CSV table of C-alpha atoms and ligand atoms in Angstrom, one decimal:
chain,number,residue,atom,x,y,z
E,19,MET,CA,-85.2,-99.9,84.0
E,20,ILE,CA,-82.2,-101.2,85.9
E,21,ILE,CA,-82.0,-104.8,86.6
E,22,ILE,CA,-79.7,-106.6,89.1
E,23,GLY,CA,-78.9,-110.2,88.1
E,24,PHE,CA,-77.7,-113.1,90.3
E,25,GLU,CA,-76.1,-116.3,88.9
E,26,SER,CA,-75.3,-119.3,91.3
E,27,SER,CA,-76.2,-122.4,89.3
E,28,CYS,CA,-72.9,-124.2,89.5
E,29,ASP,CA,-69.3,-123.1,90.5
E,30,GLU,CA,-69.4,-119.4,89.7
E,31,THR,CA,-71.0,-116.7,91.7
E,32,GLY,CA,-72.0,-113.8,89.4
E,33,VAL,CA,-73.8,-110.5,90.0
E,34,ALA,CA,-74.5,-107.8,87.4
E,35,LEU,CA,-76.4,-104.6,86.7
E,36,ALA,CA,-78.0,-104.2,83.3
E,37,CYS,CA,-80.3,-101.4,81.9
E,38,THR,CA,-83.1,-101.9,79.4
E,39,SER,CA,-81.8,-98.9,77.4
E,40,ARG,CA,-78.0,-98.9,78.1
E,41,GLY,CA,-77.2,-102.6,78.2
E,42,LEU,CA,-74.6,-103.9,80.7
E,43,LEU,CA,-73.6,-101.5,83.5
E,44,ALA,CA,-71.4,-103.6,85.7
E,45,HIS,CA,-70.6,-107.2,86.4
E,46,ALA,CA,-68.6,-109.1,89.0
E,47,LEU,CA,-67.7,-112.8,89.3
E,48,HIS,CA,-66.1,-115.2,91.8
E,49,SER,CA,-65.0,-118.4,90.3
E,50,GLN,CA,-64.7,-121.5,92.6
E,51,ILE,CA,-62.4,-123.4,90.3
E,52,ALA,CA,-59.5,-123.2,92.6
E,53,MET,CA,-61.6,-124.5,95.6
E,54,HIS,CA,-63.0,-127.6,93.6
E,55,ARG,CA,-59.7,-128.4,91.8
E,56,GLU,CA,-58.3,-130.5,94.6
E,57,TYR,CA,-61.4,-132.7,94.3
E,58,GLY,CA,-61.2,-133.1,90.5
E,59,GLY,CA,-64.7,-131.6,90.1
E,60,VAL,CA,-67.5,-129.6,91.7
E,61,VAL,CA,-68.6,-130.5,95.2
E,62,PRO,CA,-72.1,-129.4,95.4
E,63,GLU,CA,-72.2,-128.7,99.1
E,64,LEU,CA,-68.9,-126.6,98.9
E,65,ALA,CA,-70.3,-124.7,96.0
E,66,SER,CA,-73.5,-123.7,97.9
E,67,ARG,CA,-71.5,-122.5,100.9
E,68,ASP,CA,-69.1,-120.5,98.8
E,69,HIS,CA,-72.0,-118.8,96.9
E,70,ILE,CA,-73.3,-117.7,100.4
E,71,ARG,CA,-70.0,-116.2,101.2
E,72,ARG,CA,-69.6,-114.3,97.9
E,73,ILE,CA,-72.9,-113.1,96.8
E,74,LEU,CA,-73.4,-110.0,99.0
E,75,PRO,CA,-69.8,-108.7,98.7
E,76,LEU,CA,-70.2,-109.0,94.8
E,77,THR,CA,-73.4,-107.2,95.1
E,78,ARG,CA,-71.7,-104.3,96.9
E,79,GLN,CA,-69.0,-104.4,94.3
E,80,VAL,CA,-71.3,-104.0,91.2
E,81,LEU,CA,-73.3,-101.2,92.8
E,82,GLU,CA,-70.0,-99.4,93.4
E,83,GLN,CA,-68.6,-100.1,90.0
E,84,ALA,CA,-71.8,-98.7,88.4
E,85,GLY,CA,-71.9,-95.8,90.9
E,86,LEU,CA,-75.5,-96.8,91.8
E,87,ASP,CA,-77.5,-97.2,95.0
E,88,VAL,CA,-79.9,-100.0,95.9
E,89,ASP,CA,-82.7,-97.5,95.4
E,90,ASP,CA,-81.8,-97.2,91.7
E,91,ILE,CA,-82.7,-100.8,91.1
E,92,ASP,CA,-86.1,-101.5,89.4
E,93,ALA,CA,-86.1,-105.3,89.0
E,94,VAL,CA,-84.3,-108.5,90.1
E,95,ALA,CA,-83.4,-111.4,87.8
E,96,TYR,CA,-81.9,-114.7,88.9
E,97,THR,CA,-81.0,-118.1,87.7
E,98,ALA,CA,-83.8,-120.4,88.6
E,99,GLY,CA,-82.4,-123.4,86.9
E,100,PRO,CA,-81.1,-125.8,85.5
E,101,GLY,CA,-78.2,-126.4,87.9
E,102,LEU,CA,-77.3,-127.7,91.3
E,103,ALA,CA,-80.3,-127.4,93.6
E,104,GLY,CA,-78.4,-126.0,96.7
E,105,ALA,CA,-76.3,-123.7,94.7
E,106,LEU,CA,-79.5,-122.4,92.8
E,107,LEU,CA,-81.2,-121.9,96.2
E,108,VAL,CA,-78.6,-119.3,97.2
E,109,GLY,CA,-79.1,-117.0,94.3
E,110,ALA,CA,-82.9,-117.5,94.2
E,111,SER,CA,-83.3,-116.8,97.9
E,112,VAL,CA,-81.1,-113.7,97.9
E,113,ALA,CA,-82.8,-112.4,94.7
E,114,GLN,CA,-86.3,-113.0,96.1
E,115,SER,CA,-85.5,-111.5,99.6
E,116,PHE,CA,-84.0,-108.6,97.8
E,117,ALA,CA,-87.1,-108.0,95.7
E,118,TRP,CA,-89.4,-108.6,98.6
E,119,SER,CA,-87.7,-106.1,100.9
E,120,ARG,CA,-87.6,-103.4,98.1
E,121,GLY,CA,-91.1,-104.2,96.7
E,122,LEU,CA,-89.6,-105.1,93.3
E,123,PRO,CA,-90.5,-107.8,90.7
E,124,ALA,CA,-88.3,-110.9,90.6
E,125,ILE,CA,-87.7,-112.6,87.3
E,126,PRO,CA,-86.6,-116.2,87.2
E,127,ILE,CA,-84.2,-116.8,84.4
E,128,HIS,CA,-83.3,-120.0,82.5
E,129,HIS,CA,-79.6,-120.4,82.7
E,130,LEU,CA,-79.4,-121.5,79.0
E,131,GLU,CA,-81.4,-118.6,77.9
E,132,GLY,CA,-78.8,-116.4,79.6
E,133,HIS,CA,-76.0,-118.2,77.6
E,134,LEU,CA,-78.1,-118.1,74.5
E,135,LEU,CA,-78.5,-114.3,74.5
E,136,SER,CA,-75.0,-113.5,75.8
E,137,PRO,CA,-73.6,-112.9,72.3
E,138,LEU,CA,-76.0,-109.9,72.2
E,139,LEU,CA,-73.7,-108.3,74.8
E,140,ALA,CA,-70.8,-108.1,72.2
E,141,GLU,CA,-70.3,-105.6,69.3
E,142,PRO,CA,-71.3,-106.2,66.5
E,143,ARG,CA,-74.6,-107.5,67.9
E,144,PRO,CA,-76.3,-110.3,65.9
E,145,GLU,CA,-79.7,-109.5,64.6
E,146,PHE,CA,-82.6,-112.0,64.9
E,147,PRO,CA,-83.0,-114.6,63.4
E,148,PHE,CA,-80.0,-116.8,64.0
E,149,VAL,CA,-78.9,-120.3,64.7
E,150,ALA,CA,-77.3,-120.8,68.1
E,151,LEU,CA,-74.8,-123.4,69.0
E,152,LEU,CA,-75.0,-123.8,72.8
E,153,VAL,CA,-72.2,-125.6,74.2
E,154,SER,CA,-71.9,-125.6,78.0
E,155,GLY,CA,-70.8,-128.2,80.5
E,156,GLY,CA,-74.2,-129.8,80.6
E,157,HIS,CA,-75.8,-129.1,77.3
E,158,THR,CA,-75.0,-129.2,73.6
E,159,GLN,CA,-77.9,-127.9,71.5
E,160,LEU,CA,-78.5,-126.3,68.1
E,161,MET,CA,-81.3,-123.8,68.2
E,162,ARG,CA,-83.1,-121.5,65.8
E,163,VAL,CA,-83.6,-118.2,67.6
E,164,ASP,CA,-86.3,-115.8,66.1
E,165,ALA,CA,-86.6,-113.5,69.0
E,166,VAL,CA,-86.2,-113.3,72.7
E,167,GLY,CA,-88.3,-116.2,74.0
E,168,SER,CA,-88.7,-117.8,70.6
E,169,TYR,CA,-86.4,-120.8,70.5
E,170,GLU,CA,-86.8,-123.9,68.4
E,171,LEU,CA,-84.6,-127.0,69.2
E,172,LEU,CA,-83.0,-128.2,65.9
E,173,GLY,CA,-80.7,-130.8,67.5
E,174,GLU,CA,-79.0,-131.9,70.7
E,175,THR,CA,-76.7,-134.4,72.2
E,176,LEU,CA,-78.1,-137.8,72.9
E,177,ASP,CA,-75.6,-138.4,75.8
E,178,ASP,CA,-72.6,-136.4,76.9
E,179,ALA,CA,-72.4,-132.7,76.2
E,180,ALA,CA,-69.3,-131.3,74.3
E,181,GLY,CA,-68.1,-129.7,77.6
E,182,GLU,CA,-68.5,-133.0,79.4
E,183,ALA,CA,-66.5,-134.8,76.6
E,184,PHE,CA,-63.7,-132.2,77.2
E,185,ASP,CA,-63.9,-132.7,80.9
E,186,LYS,CA,-64.0,-136.5,80.9
E,187,THR,CA,-61.4,-137.1,78.4
E,188,ALA,CA,-59.1,-134.6,80.3
E,189,LYS,CA,-59.8,-136.5,83.5
E,190,LEU,CA,-58.7,-139.8,81.7
E,191,MET,CA,-55.5,-138.1,80.8
E,192,GLY,CA,-54.9,-137.0,84.3
E,193,LEU,CA,-55.5,-133.3,83.5
E,194,GLY,CA,-57.0,-130.8,86.1
E,195,TYR,CA,-60.5,-129.5,86.4
E,196,PRO,CA,-62.1,-128.0,84.4
E,197,GLY,CA,-60.9,-130.2,81.6
E,198,GLY,CA,-61.8,-128.0,78.6
E,199,PRO,CA,-59.1,-125.3,79.0
E,200,ALA,CA,-56.5,-127.9,80.4
E,201,LEU,CA,-57.0,-130.2,77.4
E,202,SER,CA,-56.9,-127.3,75.0
E,203,LYS,CA,-53.7,-125.9,76.5
E,204,LEU,CA,-51.9,-129.3,76.3
E,205,ALA,CA,-53.3,-129.7,72.6
E,206,GLU,CA,-51.3,-126.6,71.5
E,207,GLN,CA,-48.1,-128.8,71.7
E,208,GLY,CA,-49.6,-131.7,69.8
E,209,ASP,CA,-50.5,-133.1,66.4
E,210,SER,CA,-54.2,-133.2,65.8
E,211,ALA,CA,-53.7,-135.8,63.0
E,212,ALA,CA,-51.7,-138.2,65.3
E,213,PHE,CA,-54.8,-140.3,66.3
E,214,ASP,CA,-57.8,-141.1,64.2
E,215,LEU,CA,-60.6,-140.6,66.8
E,216,PRO,CA,-64.3,-141.2,66.0
E,217,ARG,CA,-66.5,-138.3,64.8
E,218,PRO,CA,-69.8,-139.7,66.0
E,219,MET,CA,-73.1,-139.1,64.2
E,220,LEU,CA,-71.4,-136.9,61.5
E,221,HIS,CA,-73.4,-138.7,58.9
E,222,SER,CA,-76.6,-139.3,60.9
E,223,GLY,CA,-78.6,-137.2,58.7
E,224,ASP,CA,-79.9,-135.1,61.6
E,225,LEU,CA,-78.6,-132.3,63.8
E,226,ASP,CA,-78.1,-134.5,66.9
E,227,PHE,CA,-74.7,-135.2,68.7
E,228,SER,CA,-73.3,-138.1,70.6
E,229,PHE,CA,-70.0,-137.7,72.6
E,230,SER,CA,-69.9,-140.7,74.9
E,231,GLY,CA,-68.0,-142.9,72.4
E,232,LEU,CA,-65.1,-140.5,72.4
E,233,LYS,CA,-64.4,-141.2,76.0
E,234,THR,CA,-64.0,-144.9,75.3
E,235,ALA,CA,-61.9,-144.3,72.2
E,236,VAL,CA,-59.6,-142.1,74.2
E,237,LEU,CA,-59.4,-144.7,77.1
E,238,THR,CA,-58.7,-147.5,74.6
E,239,ARG,CA,-55.8,-145.4,73.0
E,240,LEU,CA,-54.4,-144.6,76.4
E,241,LYS,CA,-54.5,-148.2,77.6
E,242,ALA,CA,-52.8,-149.4,74.4
E,243,MET,CA,-50.0,-146.9,74.7
E,244,GLU,CA,-49.5,-147.6,78.4
E,245,LYS,CA,-49.2,-151.4,77.5
E,246,GLY,CA,-46.7,-150.6,74.8
E,247,ASN,CA,-44.3,-148.4,76.6
E,248,GLY,CA,-45.3,-148.6,80.2
E,249,THR,CA,-45.9,-144.9,80.4
E,250,LEU,CA,-46.9,-142.1,78.0
E,251,SER,CA,-44.4,-139.5,76.6
E,252,ASP,CA,-45.2,-135.8,76.9
E,253,GLN,CA,-45.6,-135.7,73.0
E,254,GLN,CA,-48.0,-138.7,73.0
E,255,ARG,CA,-50.2,-136.9,75.6
E,256,ALA,CA,-50.1,-133.8,73.7
E,257,ASP,CA,-50.9,-135.6,70.4
E,258,LEU,CA,-53.9,-137.4,72.1
E,259,ALA,CA,-55.1,-134.1,73.5
E,260,ALA,CA,-54.9,-132.4,70.1
E,261,SER,CA,-56.6,-135.3,68.4
E,262,THR,CA,-59.5,-135.3,70.9
E,263,GLU,CA,-60.0,-131.6,70.7
E,264,ALA,CA,-60.0,-131.9,66.9
E,265,ALA,CA,-62.7,-134.6,67.0
E,266,ILE,CA,-65.0,-132.5,69.3
E,267,VAL,CA,-64.5,-129.3,67.4
E,268,ASP,CA,-65.0,-130.9,64.1
E,269,VAL,CA,-68.3,-132.4,64.9
E,270,LEU,CA,-69.6,-129.2,66.5
E,271,ALA,CA,-68.5,-127.2,63.5
E,272,ARG,CA,-69.8,-129.6,60.8
E,273,LYS,CA,-73.2,-129.9,62.4
E,274,SER,CA,-73.4,-126.2,62.9
E,275,ILE,CA,-72.8,-125.7,59.2
E,276,LYS,CA,-75.4,-128.3,58.5
E,277,ALA,CA,-77.9,-126.4,60.6
E,278,MET,CA,-77.2,-123.2,58.6
E,279,LYS,CA,-77.8,-124.9,55.4
E,280,GLN,CA,-80.9,-126.6,56.6
E,281,THR,CA,-82.4,-123.2,58.0
E,282,GLY,CA,-81.0,-121.1,55.3
E,283,LEU,CA,-80.0,-118.5,57.8
E,284,LYS,CA,-76.8,-116.6,57.6
E,285,ARG,CA,-75.9,-115.8,61.2
E,286,LEU,CA,-74.5,-118.4,63.6
E,287,VAL,CA,-74.2,-117.4,67.3
E,288,VAL,CA,-72.0,-119.6,69.7
E,289,ALA,CA,-72.6,-119.6,73.4
E,290,GLY,CA,-71.5,-121.4,76.6
E,291,GLY,CA,-68.2,-122.4,78.1
E,292,VAL,CA,-66.9,-124.4,75.1
E,293,GLY,CA,-67.5,-121.3,73.0
E,294,ALA,CA,-64.2,-120.1,74.5
E,295,ASN,CA,-62.3,-122.7,72.6
E,296,ARG,CA,-59.9,-121.1,70.2
E,297,HIS,CA,-60.1,-123.9,67.5
E,298,LEU,CA,-63.8,-124.0,67.6
E,299,ARG,CA,-63.9,-120.1,67.1
E,300,ALA,CA,-61.3,-120.4,64.2
E,301,GLN,CA,-63.0,-123.3,62.5
E,302,LEU,CA,-66.4,-121.8,62.6
E,303,LYS,CA,-65.1,-118.4,61.4
E,304,GLN,CA,-63.6,-120.0,58.3
E,305,ALA,CA,-66.7,-122.1,57.7
E,306,MET,CA,-69.0,-119.2,57.9
E,307,GLU,CA,-66.8,-117.1,55.6
E,308,ARG,CA,-67.1,-119.9,53.0
E,309,LEU,CA,-70.9,-119.7,53.6
E,310,LYS,CA,-70.8,-115.9,53.2
E,311,GLY,CA,-72.3,-115.7,56.6
E,312,GLU,CA,-71.4,-114.3,60.1
E,313,VAL,CA,-70.5,-116.0,63.3
E,314,TYR,CA,-70.9,-114.2,66.6
E,315,PHE,CA,-69.3,-115.1,70.0
E,316,PRO,CA,-69.9,-113.6,73.4
E,317,PRO,CA,-67.0,-111.6,74.9
E,318,LEU,CA,-64.5,-114.3,76.0
E,319,ASP,CA,-65.0,-113.5,79.7
E,320,LEU,CA,-68.7,-114.0,79.3
E,321,CYS,CA,-68.6,-117.4,77.6
E,322,THR,CA,-68.5,-119.3,81.0
E,323,ASP,CA,-71.0,-118.7,83.7
E,324,ASN,CA,-71.6,-115.1,84.8
E,325,GLY,CA,-74.2,-112.7,86.2
E,326,ALA,CA,-74.0,-110.4,83.2
E,327,MET,CA,-76.0,-112.8,81.0
E,328,ILE,CA,-78.7,-113.2,83.7
E,329,ALA,CA,-79.2,-109.5,84.3
E,330,TYR,CA,-79.1,-108.9,80.6
E,331,ALA,CA,-81.6,-111.7,79.8
E,332,GLY,CA,-83.8,-110.1,82.5
E,333,ALA,CA,-83.6,-106.7,80.7
E,334,LEU,CA,-84.4,-108.4,77.3
E,335,ARG,CA,-87.3,-110.2,78.8
E,336,ILE,CA,-88.7,-107.0,80.2
E,337,GLN,CA,-88.3,-105.1,76.9
E,338,ALA,CA,-90.0,-108.0,75.1
E,339,GLY,CA,-92.9,-107.9,77.4
E,340,LEU,CA,-92.1,-111.5,78.6
E,341,ALA,CA,-91.5,-110.7,82.3
E,342,ARG,CA,-94.2,-110.4,85.0
E,343,LEU,CA,-93.6,-107.0,86.6
E,344,ASP,CA,-96.7,-106.9,88.8
E,345,GLY,CA,-96.0,-109.9,91.1
E,346,ASN,CA,-95.7,-109.5,94.8
E,347,ASN,CA,-95.7,-113.2,95.6
E,348,HIS,CA,-92.1,-114.0,96.5
E,349,ALA,CA,-92.6,-117.7,97.2
E,350,PHE,CA,-90.3,-119.5,94.9
E,351,THR,CA,-88.8,-122.8,93.8
E,352,VAL,CA,-85.7,-123.6,91.8
E,353,ARG,CA,-85.6,-126.1,88.9
E,354,PRO,CA,-82.5,-128.2,88.8
E,355,ARG,CA,-83.8,-129.8,85.6
E,356,TRP,CA,-85.6,-127.5,83.4
E,357,ASP,CA,-86.4,-127.6,79.7
E,358,LEU,CA,-85.7,-124.4,77.8
E,359,HIS,CA,-89.0,-125.1,75.9
E,360,ASP,CA,-90.8,-124.0,79.1
E,361,VAL,CA,-89.7,-120.5,78.8
E,362,CYS,CA,-90.5,-120.1,75.0
E,363,ILE,CA,-93.3,-118.0,73.7
E,364,ARG,CA,-95.7,-120.7,72.6
E,365,PRO,CA,-97.5,-120.6,69.3
E,366,GLU,CA,-101.2,-119.9,70.0
E,367,LYS,CA,-102.2,-123.3,68.7
E,368,GLU,CA,-99.9,-125.1,71.2
E,369,GLN,CA,-101.1,-122.8,74.0
E,370,ALA,CA,-104.7,-123.7,73.3
E,371,ALA,CA,-103.6,-127.4,73.5
E,372,VAL,CA,-102.0,-126.9,77.0
E,373,GLN,CA,-105.1,-125.1,78.2
E,374,GLY,CA,-107.1,-128.0,77.0
K,18,KG4,O1,-71.1,-122.7,80.3
K,18,KG4,P1,-70.2,-123.2,81.3
K,18,KG4,O2,-69.3,-122.3,82.0
K,18,KG4,O3,-71.0,-123.9,82.4
K,18,KG4,C1,-72.2,-124.6,82.3
K,18,KG4,O4,-73.3,-124.0,82.2
K,18,KG4,O5,-72.0,-125.9,82.2
K,18,KG4,O6,-69.3,-124.3,80.6
K,18,KG4,C2,-68.4,-125.0,81.2
K,18,KG4,C3,-67.8,-126.0,80.2
K,18,KG4,C4,-66.8,-127.0,80.9
K,18,KG4,O7,-67.1,-128.4,80.5
K,18,KG4,C5,-65.5,-126.5,80.5
K,18,KG4,O8,-64.5,-127.6,80.4
K,18,KG4,C6,-65.8,-126.0,79.1
K,18,KG4,O9,-67.0,-125.3,79.3
K,18,KG4,N1,-64.7,-125.0,78.6
K,18,KG4,C7,-64.0,-125.3,77.5
K,18,KG4,C8,-63.1,-124.2,77.4
K,18,KG4,N2,-63.4,-123.3,78.4
K,18,KG4,C9,-64.4,-123.9,79.2
K,18,KG4,N3,-63.9,-126.2,76.6
K,18,KG4,C10,-63.0,-126.2,75.6
K,18,KG4,N4,-62.1,-125.2,75.5
K,18,KG4,C11,-62.2,-124.1,76.3
K,18,KG4,N5,-61.3,-123.2,76.1
K,19,ZN,ZN1,-73.5,-122.3,82.1
């Protein structure tokens, strides 16, 4: 079966074609970063309008890339949440109209499930079960993944996500949006041992995270330096960036290793925008080598938001028998806040409890 996937949950419009037997066939992306940059962050209304402008040209582009026609498409997948309501509505309405007009099933996909399964698009492909470290702009979670649709939360952030920690500290330092790549670039010139920044919850005994204290710590260092010399030298800024990056990466890596030890699993999968971070990749690779395990990442261009992971998650859900293919009701809602647990295959015991 051939599935077209639409992603429009935040500031990237993505469209892709995936096949249940051949994997990813084509994908196209338009990033709104340049448009939002002058505002220092995502402006939801501008994001929605831009998704409207981009989504159909990108659809034509992927069909052309794959040498396919609309008649070749068997199902439609789209991000139904979580994300910005207006932005989600663009992808959802295009997907549902497309499905309705062609008499096709439409499969709502949880954005985080898309990220979670995206490392399966790379070679070598991780086998189930694995531990997933999901590090996007809004989420930081460690999960045990036993199969498509079978996800157990092991730990998560109690406040800011790792991506948010990058973005907010970068903003404090006057770096551009998005903060992660900008801070990481500046950090290349710096000394990561220059500032002793907190590594919150490292010894909390569980697999939860907390990053909000890091912002305050960075702000305090910034203020102290500004007070001392009036302004910050380029080297001081680079040192602070490197120390911040090291603190975030250190916590992520050490908690991931703790999750490996706790579950006894040998495969770690990293997904989400922060998964593009070079230091995180290197540190996890080293740590997993020591554990005699393997670490898997999505292809670099599929770490941040994209349509490929949505089309592919649709294909995997169909293969796993987890997608409704008979529905012809195209009324829909989007879920700006949506717990991943809602799309999990529930153990029978739990289902019985829900049904009362
Ligand atoms: O997964 P994603 O594209 O969007 C969400 O679903 O949130 O993640 C975006 C996040 C942003 O916080 C961005 O700063 C961060 O990923 N990010 C990075 C890097 N590239 C993107 N953080 C650290 N290092 C990077 N190279
Ligand atoms: Zn995302």
